[in-house]
């Protein structure tokens, strides 16, 4: 493999990326050329939403090619294009052979939810202090325990205590990998529905549940029926606002509504959206994200 490295201003990133794709680049990535300097720029966005910008004022574009000849040819072709004005070729370099599976695995270590509750990839041994473990590997569906919203939901489940879900129905709405539903099962919930609009997420949830030795029902949103003692929804603020009447309708009297995927600055928006249905309050926060809950 060979990398073609380019420098480009923000307004050329989309055109340059499209051109590289047409020139048979295997992949194209964009980095802040001023990263780790005083000129570094942060681009803030939300997971699952389009990026706020295509790049930075000074962006480093890295295109991966199958061989050196293709990389050099791409550099030559780009240099002749009108849109390449203001851009520069930084060079072509050989990419050292790597064990990509091992490299990827090394980036995912066990994740602590509480000192006794951990998310552990299958290639790791659980920590000695772990009394409750969810086995989960990175996959196509959102939810590996590495994001603050997932950790806060699981922390809320753990704080209810062993056996707290022993006679409860639990709904995980927007289940992703199924991690929250599996967490509820690990803490004793006997009747769990996990639903998502993405069929890949539903399949992932079923496989992950089987790998963890827990039972749950996974399906599309219409599989959520009746009332639940606990309703968990780790999505994003905008869909959570739209879903307010639906989610509240699934919470049994005296039950808990647990919402995540919310930025700190969105707390008042959510409180207002849910005011006709439930009195939300902030129950946890981490890295600019919050967990909001209500007793219904």
PDB file of C-alpha atoms in Angstrom:
ATOM      1  CA  UNK A   1       0.000   0.000   0.000  1.00  0.00           C
ATOM      2  CA  UNK A   2       1.110   3.582  -0.707  1.00  0.00           C
ATOM      3  CA  UNK A   3      -0.101   6.875   0.737  1.00  0.00           C
ATOM      4  CA  UNK A   4      -0.463  10.043  -1.307  1.00  0.00           C
ATOM      5  CA  UNK A   5      -0.316  13.011   1.065  1.00  0.00           C
ATOM      6  CA  UNK A   6      -1.768  16.362   0.049  1.00  0.00           C
ATOM      7  CA  UNK A   7      -2.317  19.769   1.628  1.00  0.00           C
ATOM      8  CA  UNK A   8      -5.592  21.536   0.872  1.00  0.00           C
ATOM      9  CA  UNK A   9      -7.778  24.382   2.150  1.00  0.00           C
ATOM     10  CA  UNK A  10     -11.215  23.588   3.543  1.00  0.00           C
ATOM     11  CA  UNK A  11     -13.143  24.673   0.435  1.00  0.00           C
ATOM     12  CA  UNK A  12     -11.320  22.128  -1.770  1.00  0.00           C
ATOM     13  CA  UNK A  13     -11.759  19.033   0.427  1.00  0.00           C
ATOM     14  CA  UNK A  14     -14.999  17.698  -1.081  1.00  0.00           C
ATOM     15  CA  UNK A  15     -13.853  18.172  -4.695  1.00  0.00           C
ATOM     16  CA  UNK A  16     -10.440  16.702  -3.934  1.00  0.00           C
ATOM     17  CA  UNK A  17     -11.935  13.682  -2.183  1.00  0.00           C
ATOM     18  CA  UNK A  18     -14.286  12.999  -5.092  1.00  0.00           C
ATOM     19  CA  UNK A  19     -11.357  13.239  -7.527  1.00  0.00           C
ATOM     20  CA  UNK A  20      -9.254  10.843  -5.472  1.00  0.00           C
ATOM     21  CA  UNK A  21     -12.126   8.383  -5.383  1.00  0.00           C
ATOM     22  CA  UNK A  22     -12.362   8.584  -9.191  1.00  0.00           C
ATOM     23  CA  UNK A  23      -8.600   7.965  -9.369  1.00  0.00           C
ATOM     24  CA  UNK A  24      -9.032   4.594  -7.575  1.00  0.00           C
ATOM     25  CA  UNK A  25      -7.999   5.628  -4.080  1.00  0.00           C
ATOM     26  CA  UNK A  26      -8.857   2.844  -1.651  1.00  0.00           C
ATOM     27  CA  UNK A  27      -9.594   5.352   1.093  1.00  0.00           C
ATOM     28  CA  UNK A  28      -9.365   9.079   1.770  1.00  0.00           C
ATOM     29  CA  UNK A  29      -8.938  10.652   5.205  1.00  0.00           C
ATOM     30  CA  UNK A  30      -8.690  14.281   6.272  1.00  0.00           C
ATOM     31  CA  UNK A  31      -6.717  15.633   9.245  1.00  0.00           C
ATOM     32  CA  UNK A  32      -6.078  19.043  10.751  1.00  0.00           C
ATOM     33  CA  UNK A  33      -2.642  20.000   9.449  1.00  0.00           C
ATOM     34  CA  UNK A  34      -2.216  22.198  12.536  1.00  0.00           C
ATOM     35  CA  UNK A  35      -3.106  19.475  15.063  1.00  0.00           C
ATOM     36  CA  UNK A  36      -1.056  19.587  18.271  1.00  0.00           C
ATOM     37  CA  UNK A  37      -0.156  23.253  17.667  1.00  0.00           C
ATOM     38  CA  UNK A  38      -1.593  26.561  18.865  1.00  0.00           C
ATOM     39  CA  UNK A  39      -3.400  26.849  15.513  1.00  0.00           C
ATOM     40  CA  UNK A  40      -5.339  23.595  15.992  1.00  0.00           C
ATOM     41  CA  UNK A  41      -9.086  23.901  15.308  1.00  0.00           C
ATOM     42  CA  UNK A  42     -11.753  21.814  16.999  1.00  0.00           C
ATOM     43  CA  UNK A  43     -14.748  20.731  14.925  1.00  0.00           C
ATOM     44  CA  UNK A  44     -17.678  19.884  17.180  1.00  0.00           C
ATOM     45  CA  UNK A  45     -20.502  17.650  16.029  1.00  0.00           C
ATOM     46  CA  UNK A  46     -22.811  14.879  17.200  1.00  0.00           C
ATOM     47  CA  UNK A  47     -22.437  11.166  16.478  1.00  0.00           C
ATOM     48  CA  UNK A  48     -24.578  10.013  13.597  1.00  0.00           C
ATOM     49  CA  UNK A  49     -24.948  13.532  12.222  1.00  0.00           C
ATOM     50  CA  UNK A  50     -23.128  15.070   9.218  1.00  0.00           C
ATOM     51  CA  UNK A  51     -19.810  16.735  10.109  1.00  0.00           C
ATOM     52  CA  UNK A  52     -20.076  20.505  10.617  1.00  0.00           C
ATOM     53  CA  UNK A  53     -17.378  21.094   7.972  1.00  0.00           C
ATOM     54  CA  UNK A  54     -15.601  19.017   5.330  1.00  0.00           C
ATOM     55  CA  UNK A  55     -12.204  19.897   6.761  1.00  0.00           C
ATOM     56  CA  UNK A  56     -10.005  22.510   8.379  1.00  0.00           C
ATOM     57  CA  UNK A  57      -8.546  25.752   7.045  1.00  0.00           C
ATOM     58  CA  UNK A  58      -5.344  23.794   6.478  1.00  0.00           C
ATOM     59  CA  UNK A  59      -6.185  20.160   5.904  1.00  0.00           C
ATOM     60  CA  UNK A  60      -3.902  17.209   5.342  1.00  0.00           C
ATOM     61  CA  UNK A  61      -5.531  14.770   2.924  1.00  0.00           C
ATOM     62  CA  UNK A  62      -4.235  11.188   2.897  1.00  0.00           C
ATOM     63  CA  UNK A  63      -5.254   8.854   0.068  1.00  0.00           C
ATOM     64  CA  UNK A  64      -4.368   5.170   0.137  1.00  0.00           C
ATOM     65  CA  UNK A  65      -3.519   3.386  -3.143  1.00  0.00           C
ATOM     66  CA  UNK A  66      -2.827  -0.231  -4.013  1.00  0.00           C
ATOM     67  CA  UNK A  67       0.581   0.514  -5.552  1.00  0.00           C
ATOM     68  CA  UNK A  68       3.099   3.327  -5.989  1.00  0.00           C
ATOM     69  CA  UNK A  69       2.397   3.861  -9.697  1.00  0.00           C
ATOM     70  CA  UNK A  70      -1.290   4.637  -9.029  1.00  0.00           C
ATOM     71  CA  UNK A  71      -0.384   7.059  -6.251  1.00  0.00           C
ATOM     72  CA  UNK A  72       2.134   8.913  -8.430  1.00  0.00           C
ATOM     73  CA  UNK A  73      -0.283   9.000 -11.373  1.00  0.00           C
ATOM     74  CA  UNK A  74      -2.992  10.468  -9.128  1.00  0.00           C
ATOM     75  CA  UNK A  75      -0.594  13.162  -7.916  1.00  0.00           C
ATOM     76  CA  UNK A  76       0.304  14.079 -11.518  1.00  0.00           C
ATOM     77  CA  UNK A  77      -3.316  14.198 -12.682  1.00  0.00           C
ATOM     78  CA  UNK A  78      -4.441  16.311  -9.732  1.00  0.00           C
ATOM     79  CA  UNK A  79      -1.626  18.823 -10.223  1.00  0.00           C
ATOM     80  CA  UNK A  80      -3.035  19.648 -13.684  1.00  0.00           C
ATOM     81  CA  UNK A  81      -6.566  20.432 -12.474  1.00  0.00           C
ATOM     82  CA  UNK A  82      -7.882  23.978 -11.970  1.00  0.00           C
ATOM     83  CA  UNK A  83      -9.390  23.025  -8.605  1.00  0.00           C
ATOM     84  CA  UNK A  84      -5.952  22.004  -7.331  1.00  0.00           C
ATOM     85  CA  UNK A  85      -4.892  25.651  -7.074  1.00  0.00           C
ATOM     86  CA  UNK A  86      -4.052  26.345  -3.445  1.00  0.00           C
ATOM     87  CA  UNK A  87      -3.344  22.654  -2.838  1.00  0.00           C
ATOM     88  CA  UNK A  88       0.025  20.928  -2.703  1.00  0.00           C
ATOM     89  CA  UNK A  89       1.450  17.415  -3.051  1.00  0.00           C
ATOM     90  CA  UNK A  90       3.387  16.527   0.095  1.00  0.00           C
ATOM     91  CA  UNK A  91       4.653  13.221  -1.255  1.00  0.00           C
ATOM     92  CA  UNK A  92       4.073   9.508  -1.732  1.00  0.00           C
ATOM     93  CA  UNK A  93       5.171   7.042   0.931  1.00  0.00           C
ATOM     94  CA  UNK A  94       5.115   3.289   1.401  1.00  0.00           C
ATOM     95  CA  UNK A  95       2.770   2.095   4.141  1.00  0.00           C
ATOM     96  CA  UNK A  96       4.537  -0.533   6.298  1.00  0.00           C
ATOM     97  CA  UNK A  97       2.886  -3.946   6.514  1.00  0.00           C
ATOM     98  CA  UNK A  98       0.748  -4.218   9.629  1.00  0.00           C
ATOM     99  CA  UNK A  99      -1.293  -6.821  11.388  1.00  0.00           C
ATOM    100  CA  UNK A 100      -4.426  -4.704  11.070  1.00  0.00           C
ATOM    101  CA  UNK A 101      -6.563  -7.049  13.168  1.00  0.00           C
ATOM    102  CA  UNK A 102      -4.087  -6.888  16.056  1.00  0.00           C
ATOM    103  CA  UNK A 103      -3.717  -3.113  15.611  1.00  0.00           C
ATOM    104  CA  UNK A 104      -7.485  -2.606  15.710  1.00  0.00           C
ATOM    105  CA  UNK A 105      -7.847  -4.855  18.733  1.00  0.00           C
ATOM    106  CA  UNK A 106      -5.132  -2.943  20.591  1.00  0.00           C
ATOM    107  CA  UNK A 107      -7.296   0.184  20.391  1.00  0.00           C
ATOM    108  CA  UNK A 108     -10.130  -1.432  22.365  1.00  0.00           C
ATOM    109  CA  UNK A 109      -9.320  -2.197  25.980  1.00  0.00           C
ATOM    110  CA  UNK A 110     -11.780  -3.208  28.718  1.00  0.00           C
ATOM    111  CA  UNK A 111     -14.067  -0.309  29.692  1.00  0.00           C
ATOM    112  CA  UNK A 112     -14.922   0.314  33.330  1.00  0.00           C
ATOM    113  CA  UNK A 113     -18.547   1.159  34.060  1.00  0.00           C
ATOM    114  CA  UNK A 114     -18.182   0.744  37.812  1.00  0.00           C
ATOM    115  CA  UNK A 115     -15.268  -0.912  39.662  1.00  0.00           C
ATOM    116  CA  UNK A 116     -17.184  -4.213  39.486  1.00  0.00           C
ATOM    117  CA  UNK A 117     -18.937  -3.845  36.098  1.00  0.00           C
ATOM    118  CA  UNK A 118     -16.914  -3.889  32.861  1.00  0.00           C
ATOM    119  CA  UNK A 119     -17.293  -4.080  29.078  1.00  0.00           C
ATOM    120  CA  UNK A 120     -14.622  -6.483  27.834  1.00  0.00           C
ATOM    121  CA  UNK A 121     -13.714  -7.356  24.196  1.00  0.00           C
ATOM    122  CA  UNK A 122     -13.480 -11.089  23.576  1.00  0.00           C
ATOM    123  CA  UNK A 123      -9.690 -10.953  23.094  1.00  0.00           C
ATOM    124  CA  UNK A 124      -9.152  -9.548  26.627  1.00  0.00           C
ATOM    125  CA  UNK A 125      -9.352 -11.254  29.998  1.00  0.00           C
ATOM    126  CA  UNK A 126     -11.756  -9.518  32.400  1.00  0.00           C
ATOM    127  CA  UNK A 127     -10.114  -7.460  35.169  1.00  0.00           C
ATOM    128  CA  UNK A 128      -9.735  -9.345  38.431  1.00  0.00           C
ATOM    129  CA  UNK A 129     -12.210  -7.059  40.229  1.00  0.00           C
ATOM    130  CA  UNK A 130     -14.954  -7.502  37.604  1.00  0.00           C
ATOM    131  CA  UNK A 131     -18.006  -9.261  39.043  1.00  0.00           C
ATOM    132  CA  UNK A 132     -20.274  -8.395  36.118  1.00  0.00           C
ATOM    133  CA  UNK A 133     -18.998  -8.453  32.525  1.00  0.00           C
ATOM    134  CA  UNK A 134     -20.489  -7.729  29.106  1.00  0.00           C
ATOM    135  CA  UNK A 135     -18.490  -9.286  26.279  1.00  0.00           C
ATOM    136  CA  UNK A 136     -18.666  -6.998  23.267  1.00  0.00           C
ATOM    137  CA  UNK A 137     -16.463  -6.434  20.215  1.00  0.00           C
ATOM    138  CA  UNK A 138     -16.580  -3.367  17.941  1.00  0.00           C
ATOM    139  CA  UNK A 139     -19.100  -3.831  15.133  1.00  0.00           C
ATOM    140  CA  UNK A 140     -21.426  -2.046  12.735  1.00  0.00           C
ATOM    141  CA  UNK A 141     -23.941  -0.986  15.379  1.00  0.00           C
ATOM    142  CA  UNK A 142     -23.397   1.915  17.791  1.00  0.00           C
ATOM    143  CA  UNK A 143     -22.644   1.034  21.400  1.00  0.00           C
ATOM    144  CA  UNK A 144     -19.357  -0.496  22.573  1.00  0.00           C
ATOM    145  CA  UNK A 145     -19.186   1.204  25.966  1.00  0.00           C
ATOM    146  CA  UNK A 146     -16.517   3.668  24.855  1.00  0.00           C
ATOM    147  CA  UNK A 147     -18.904   6.630  24.440  1.00  0.00           C
ATOM    148  CA  UNK A 148     -19.979   8.625  27.525  1.00  0.00           C
ATOM    149  CA  UNK A 149     -23.684   8.243  26.710  1.00  0.00           C
ATOM    150  CA  UNK A 150     -23.430   4.450  26.751  1.00  0.00           C
ATOM    151  CA  UNK A 151     -21.351   4.432  29.935  1.00  0.00           C
ATOM    152  CA  UNK A 152     -23.819   6.688  31.748  1.00  0.00           C
ATOM    153  CA  UNK A 153     -26.787   4.469  30.822  1.00  0.00           C
ATOM    154  CA  UNK A 154     -24.965   1.359  31.989  1.00  0.00           C
ATOM    155  CA  UNK A 155     -23.859   3.155  35.150  1.00  0.00           C
ATOM    156  CA  UNK A 156     -27.501   4.006  35.854  1.00  0.00           C
ATOM    157  CA  UNK A 157     -28.446   0.344  35.413  1.00  0.00           C
ATOM    158  CA  UNK A 158     -25.640  -0.779  37.746  1.00  0.00           C
ATOM    159  CA  UNK A 159     -26.618   1.774  40.397  1.00  0.00           C
ATOM    160  CA  UNK A 160     -30.078   0.238  40.653  1.00  0.00           C
ATOM    161  CA  UNK A 161     -28.320  -2.713  42.284  1.00  0.00           C
ATOM    162  CA  UNK A 162     -28.245  -6.484  41.883  1.00  0.00           C
ATOM    163  CA  UNK A 163     -31.748  -7.885  41.545  1.00  0.00           C
ATOM    164  CA  UNK A 164     -33.368  -4.462  41.063  1.00  0.00           C
ATOM    165  CA  UNK A 165     -34.728  -5.589  37.693  1.00  0.00           C
ATOM    166  CA  UNK A 166     -35.792  -9.033  38.894  1.00  0.00           C
ATOM    167  CA  UNK A 167     -39.496  -8.651  38.050  1.00  0.00           C
ATOM    168  CA  UNK A 168     -39.296  -5.887  35.467  1.00  0.00           C
ATOM    169  CA  UNK A 169     -40.096  -5.390  31.812  1.00  0.00           C
ATOM    170  CA  UNK A 170     -37.387  -3.298  30.154  1.00  0.00           C
ATOM    171  CA  UNK A 171     -37.425  -1.535  26.772  1.00  0.00           C
ATOM    172  CA  UNK A 172     -34.205  -0.513  25.007  1.00  0.00           C
ATOM    173  CA  UNK A 173     -35.408   1.870  22.275  1.00  0.00           C
ATOM    174  CA  UNK A 174     -32.761   2.425  19.588  1.00  0.00           C
ATOM    175  CA  UNK A 175     -30.749  -0.537  20.821  1.00  0.00           C
ATOM    176  CA  UNK A 176     -27.749  -0.354  18.448  1.00  0.00           C
ATOM    177  CA  UNK A 177     -25.472  -3.173  19.572  1.00  0.00           C
ATOM    178  CA  UNK A 178     -27.937  -4.171  22.301  1.00  0.00           C
ATOM    179  CA  UNK A 179     -25.500  -3.235  25.032  1.00  0.00           C
ATOM    180  CA  UNK A 180     -28.066  -1.545  27.286  1.00  0.00           C
ATOM    181  CA  UNK A 181     -30.535  -4.416  26.954  1.00  0.00           C
ATOM    182  CA  UNK A 182     -27.739  -6.871  27.755  1.00  0.00           C
ATOM    183  CA  UNK A 183     -26.748  -4.746  30.743  1.00  0.00           C
ATOM    184  CA  UNK A 184     -30.327  -4.865  32.058  1.00  0.00           C
ATOM    185  CA  UNK A 185     -30.346  -8.649  31.582  1.00  0.00           C
ATOM    186  CA  UNK A 186     -27.068  -8.977  33.476  1.00  0.00           C
ATOM    187  CA  UNK A 187     -28.721  -7.180  36.388  1.00  0.00           C
ATOM    188  CA  UNK A 188     -31.663  -9.540  36.426  1.00  0.00           C
ATOM    189  CA  UNK A 189     -34.320  -8.207  34.051  1.00  0.00           C
ATOM    190  CA  UNK A 190     -36.332 -11.235  32.840  1.00  0.00           C
ATOM    191  CA  UNK A 191     -38.409  -9.562  30.107  1.00  0.00           C
ATOM    192  CA  UNK A 192     -36.554  -7.274  27.692  1.00  0.00           C
ATOM    193  CA  UNK A 193     -37.499  -5.818  24.320  1.00  0.00           C
ATOM    194  CA  UNK A 194     -34.698  -4.217  22.293  1.00  0.00           C
ATOM    195  CA  UNK A 195     -35.800  -2.333  19.170  1.00  0.00           C
ATOM    196  CA  UNK A 196     -34.121  -0.337  16.423  1.00  0.00           C
ATOM    197  CA  UNK A 197     -35.014   1.037  12.982  1.00  0.00           C
ATOM    198  CA  UNK A 198     -31.827  -0.555  11.572  1.00  0.00           C
ATOM    199  CA  UNK A 199     -32.128  -4.263  10.815  1.00  0.00           C
ATOM    200  CA  UNK A 200     -28.320  -4.600  11.120  1.00  0.00           C
ATOM    201  CA  UNK A 201     -28.617  -3.337  14.697  1.00  0.00           C
ATOM    202  CA  UNK A 202     -31.354  -5.869  15.419  1.00  0.00           C
ATOM    203  CA  UNK A 203     -29.140  -8.692  14.104  1.00  0.00           C
ATOM    204  CA  UNK A 204     -26.169  -7.369  16.072  1.00  0.00           C
ATOM    205  CA  UNK A 205     -28.250  -7.255  19.248  1.00  0.00           C
ATOM    206  CA  UNK A 206     -29.361 -10.871  18.828  1.00  0.00           C
ATOM    207  CA  UNK A 207     -25.789 -12.065  18.250  1.00  0.00           C
ATOM    208  CA  UNK A 208     -24.409 -10.074  21.172  1.00  0.00           C
ATOM    209  CA  UNK A 209     -27.137 -11.335  23.490  1.00  0.00           C
ATOM    210  CA  UNK A 210     -26.360 -14.915  22.514  1.00  0.00           C
ATOM    211  CA  UNK A 211     -22.632 -14.325  23.063  1.00  0.00           C
ATOM    212  CA  UNK A 212     -23.388 -13.025  26.560  1.00  0.00           C
ATOM    213  CA  UNK A 213     -25.750 -15.848  27.460  1.00  0.00           C
ATOM    214  CA  UNK A 214     -28.761 -13.604  28.041  1.00  0.00           C
ATOM    215  CA  UNK A 215     -32.293 -13.716  26.672  1.00  0.00           C
ATOM    216  CA  UNK A 216     -34.084 -10.771  25.104  1.00  0.00           C
ATOM    217  CA  UNK A 217     -36.447  -9.979  22.241  1.00  0.00           C
ATOM    218  CA  UNK A 218     -34.883  -7.912  19.448  1.00  0.00           C
ATOM    219  CA  UNK A 219     -36.875  -6.398  16.591  1.00  0.00           C
ATOM    220  CA  UNK A 220     -38.010  -3.323  14.731  1.00  0.00           C
ATOM    221  CA  UNK A 221     -39.787  -0.535  16.682  1.00  0.00           C
ATOM    222  CA  UNK A 222     -43.250  -2.068  16.301  1.00  0.00           C
ATOM    223  CA  UNK A 223     -42.035  -4.927  18.506  1.00  0.00           C
ATOM    224  CA  UNK A 224     -42.272  -2.569  21.501  1.00  0.00           C
ATOM    225  CA  UNK A 225     -45.679  -3.254  22.997  1.00  0.00           C
ATOM    226  CA  UNK A 226     -47.394  -2.281  26.230  1.00  0.00           C
ATOM    227  CA  UNK A 227     -45.883  -0.791  29.367  1.00  0.00           C
ATOM    228  CA  UNK A 228     -42.385  -1.244  30.758  1.00  0.00           C
ATOM    229  CA  UNK A 229     -40.947  -0.612  34.203  1.00  0.00           C
ATOM    230  CA  UNK A 230     -37.846   0.895  32.585  1.00  0.00           C
ATOM    231  CA  UNK A 231     -37.504   2.551  29.177  1.00  0.00           C
ATOM    232  CA  UNK A 232     -33.959   3.282  27.990  1.00  0.00           C
ATOM    233  CA  UNK A 233     -33.262   5.414  24.911  1.00  0.00           C
ATOM    234  CA  UNK A 234     -29.702   6.362  23.987  1.00  0.00           C
ATOM    235  CA  UNK A 235     -30.229   8.148  20.672  1.00  0.00           C
ATOM    236  CA  UNK A 236     -29.761  11.911  20.039  1.00  0.00           C
ATOM    237  CA  UNK A 237     -31.578  14.994  21.302  1.00  0.00           C
ATOM    238  CA  UNK A 238     -33.642  15.711  18.172  1.00  0.00           C
ATOM    239  CA  UNK A 239     -35.201  12.242  17.778  1.00  0.00           C
ATOM    240  CA  UNK A 240     -35.671  12.056  21.553  1.00  0.00           C
ATOM    241  CA  UNK A 241     -37.806  15.213  21.400  1.00  0.00           C
ATOM    242  CA  UNK A 242     -39.886  13.823  18.534  1.00  0.00           C
ATOM    243  CA  UNK A 243     -40.318  10.511  20.364  1.00  0.00           C
ATOM    244  CA  UNK A 244     -41.394  12.093  23.676  1.00  0.00           C
ATOM    245  CA  UNK A 245     -45.072  11.014  23.600  1.00  0.00           C
ATOM    246  CA  UNK A 246     -44.233   7.548  22.284  1.00  0.00           C
ATOM    247  CA  UNK A 247     -41.513   6.816  24.830  1.00  0.00           C
ATOM    248  CA  UNK A 248     -43.610   8.139  27.727  1.00  0.00           C
ATOM    249  CA  UNK A 249     -46.553   6.012  26.616  1.00  0.00           C
ATOM    250  CA  UNK A 250     -44.440   2.899  27.132  1.00  0.00           C
ATOM    251  CA  UNK A 251     -43.478   3.734  30.739  1.00  0.00           C
ATOM    252  CA  UNK A 252     -45.616   2.037  33.388  1.00  0.00           C
ATOM    253  CA  UNK A 253     -46.901   4.052  36.339  1.00  0.00           C
ATOM    254  CA  UNK A 254     -44.020   4.445  38.765  1.00  0.00           C
ATOM    255  CA  UNK A 255     -41.541   3.357  36.106  1.00  0.00           C
ATOM    256  CA  UNK A 256     -38.301   4.993  34.979  1.00  0.00           C
ATOM    257  CA  UNK A 257     -37.554   6.861  31.754  1.00  0.00           C
ATOM    258  CA  UNK A 258     -33.809   7.034  31.007  1.00  0.00           C
ATOM    259  CA  UNK A 259     -32.594   9.212  28.107  1.00  0.00           C
ATOM    260  CA  UNK A 260     -29.095   9.769  26.697  1.00  0.00           C
ATOM    261  CA  UNK A 261     -27.413  11.167  23.615  1.00  0.00           C
ATOM    262  CA  UNK A 262     -27.965  14.679  24.982  1.00  0.00           C
ATOM    263  CA  UNK A 263     -25.409  17.477  25.195  1.00  0.00           C
ATOM    264  CA  UNK A 264     -25.321  19.629  28.336  1.00  0.00           C
ATOM    265  CA  UNK A 265     -26.549  22.658  26.377  1.00  0.00           C
ATOM    266  CA  UNK A 266     -29.638  20.696  25.251  1.00  0.00           C
ATOM    267  CA  UNK A 267     -30.964  19.980  28.755  1.00  0.00           C
ATOM    268  CA  UNK A 268     -33.596  22.738  28.746  1.00  0.00           C
ATOM    269  CA  UNK A 269     -34.818  21.719  25.265  1.00  0.00           C
ATOM    270  CA  UNK A 270     -35.437  18.182  26.485  1.00  0.00           C
ATOM    271  CA  UNK A 271     -37.106  19.309  29.701  1.00  0.00           C
ATOM    272  CA  UNK A 272     -39.484  21.483  27.678  1.00  0.00           C
ATOM    273  CA  UNK A 273     -40.231  18.743  25.136  1.00  0.00           C
ATOM    274  CA  UNK A 274     -41.051  16.227  27.880  1.00  0.00           C
ATOM    275  CA  UNK A 275     -42.822  18.637  30.249  1.00  0.00           C
ATOM    276  CA  UNK A 276     -46.331  17.492  29.170  1.00  0.00           C
ATOM    277  CA  UNK A 277     -45.362  13.876  29.850  1.00  0.00           C
ATOM    278  CA  UNK A 278     -42.664  13.696  32.547  1.00  0.00           C
ATOM    279  CA  UNK A 279     -40.389  15.883  34.669  1.00  0.00           C
ATOM    280  CA  UNK A 280     -36.894  15.173  33.405  1.00  0.00           C
ATOM    281  CA  UNK A 281     -33.837  15.891  35.510  1.00  0.00           C
ATOM    282  CA  UNK A 282     -30.099  15.541  34.881  1.00  0.00           C
ATOM    283  CA  UNK A 283     -28.893  12.410  36.671  1.00  0.00           C
ATOM    284  CA  UNK A 284     -25.319  12.114  35.384  1.00  0.00           C
ATOM    285  CA  UNK A 285     -22.818  13.947  33.183  1.00  0.00           C
ATOM    286  CA  UNK A 286     -19.570  13.093  31.427  1.00  0.00           C
ATOM    287  CA  UNK A 287     -17.424  14.924  28.868  1.00  0.00           C
ATOM    288  CA  UNK A 288     -20.150  17.408  27.922  1.00  0.00           C
ATOM    289  CA  UNK A 289     -22.899  14.776  27.669  1.00  0.00           C
ATOM    290  CA  UNK A 290     -25.731  14.260  30.168  1.00  0.00           C
ATOM    291  CA  UNK A 291     -28.099  11.515  31.268  1.00  0.00           C
ATOM    292  CA  UNK A 292     -31.672  12.605  31.915  1.00  0.00           C
ATOM    293  CA  UNK A 293     -34.190  10.556  33.876  1.00  0.00           C
ATOM    294  CA  UNK A 294     -37.745  10.783  35.145  1.00  0.00           C
ATOM    295  CA  UNK A 295     -39.933   8.747  37.442  1.00  0.00           C
ATOM    296  CA  UNK A 296     -43.319   8.484  35.759  1.00  0.00           C
TER     297      UNK A 296
END
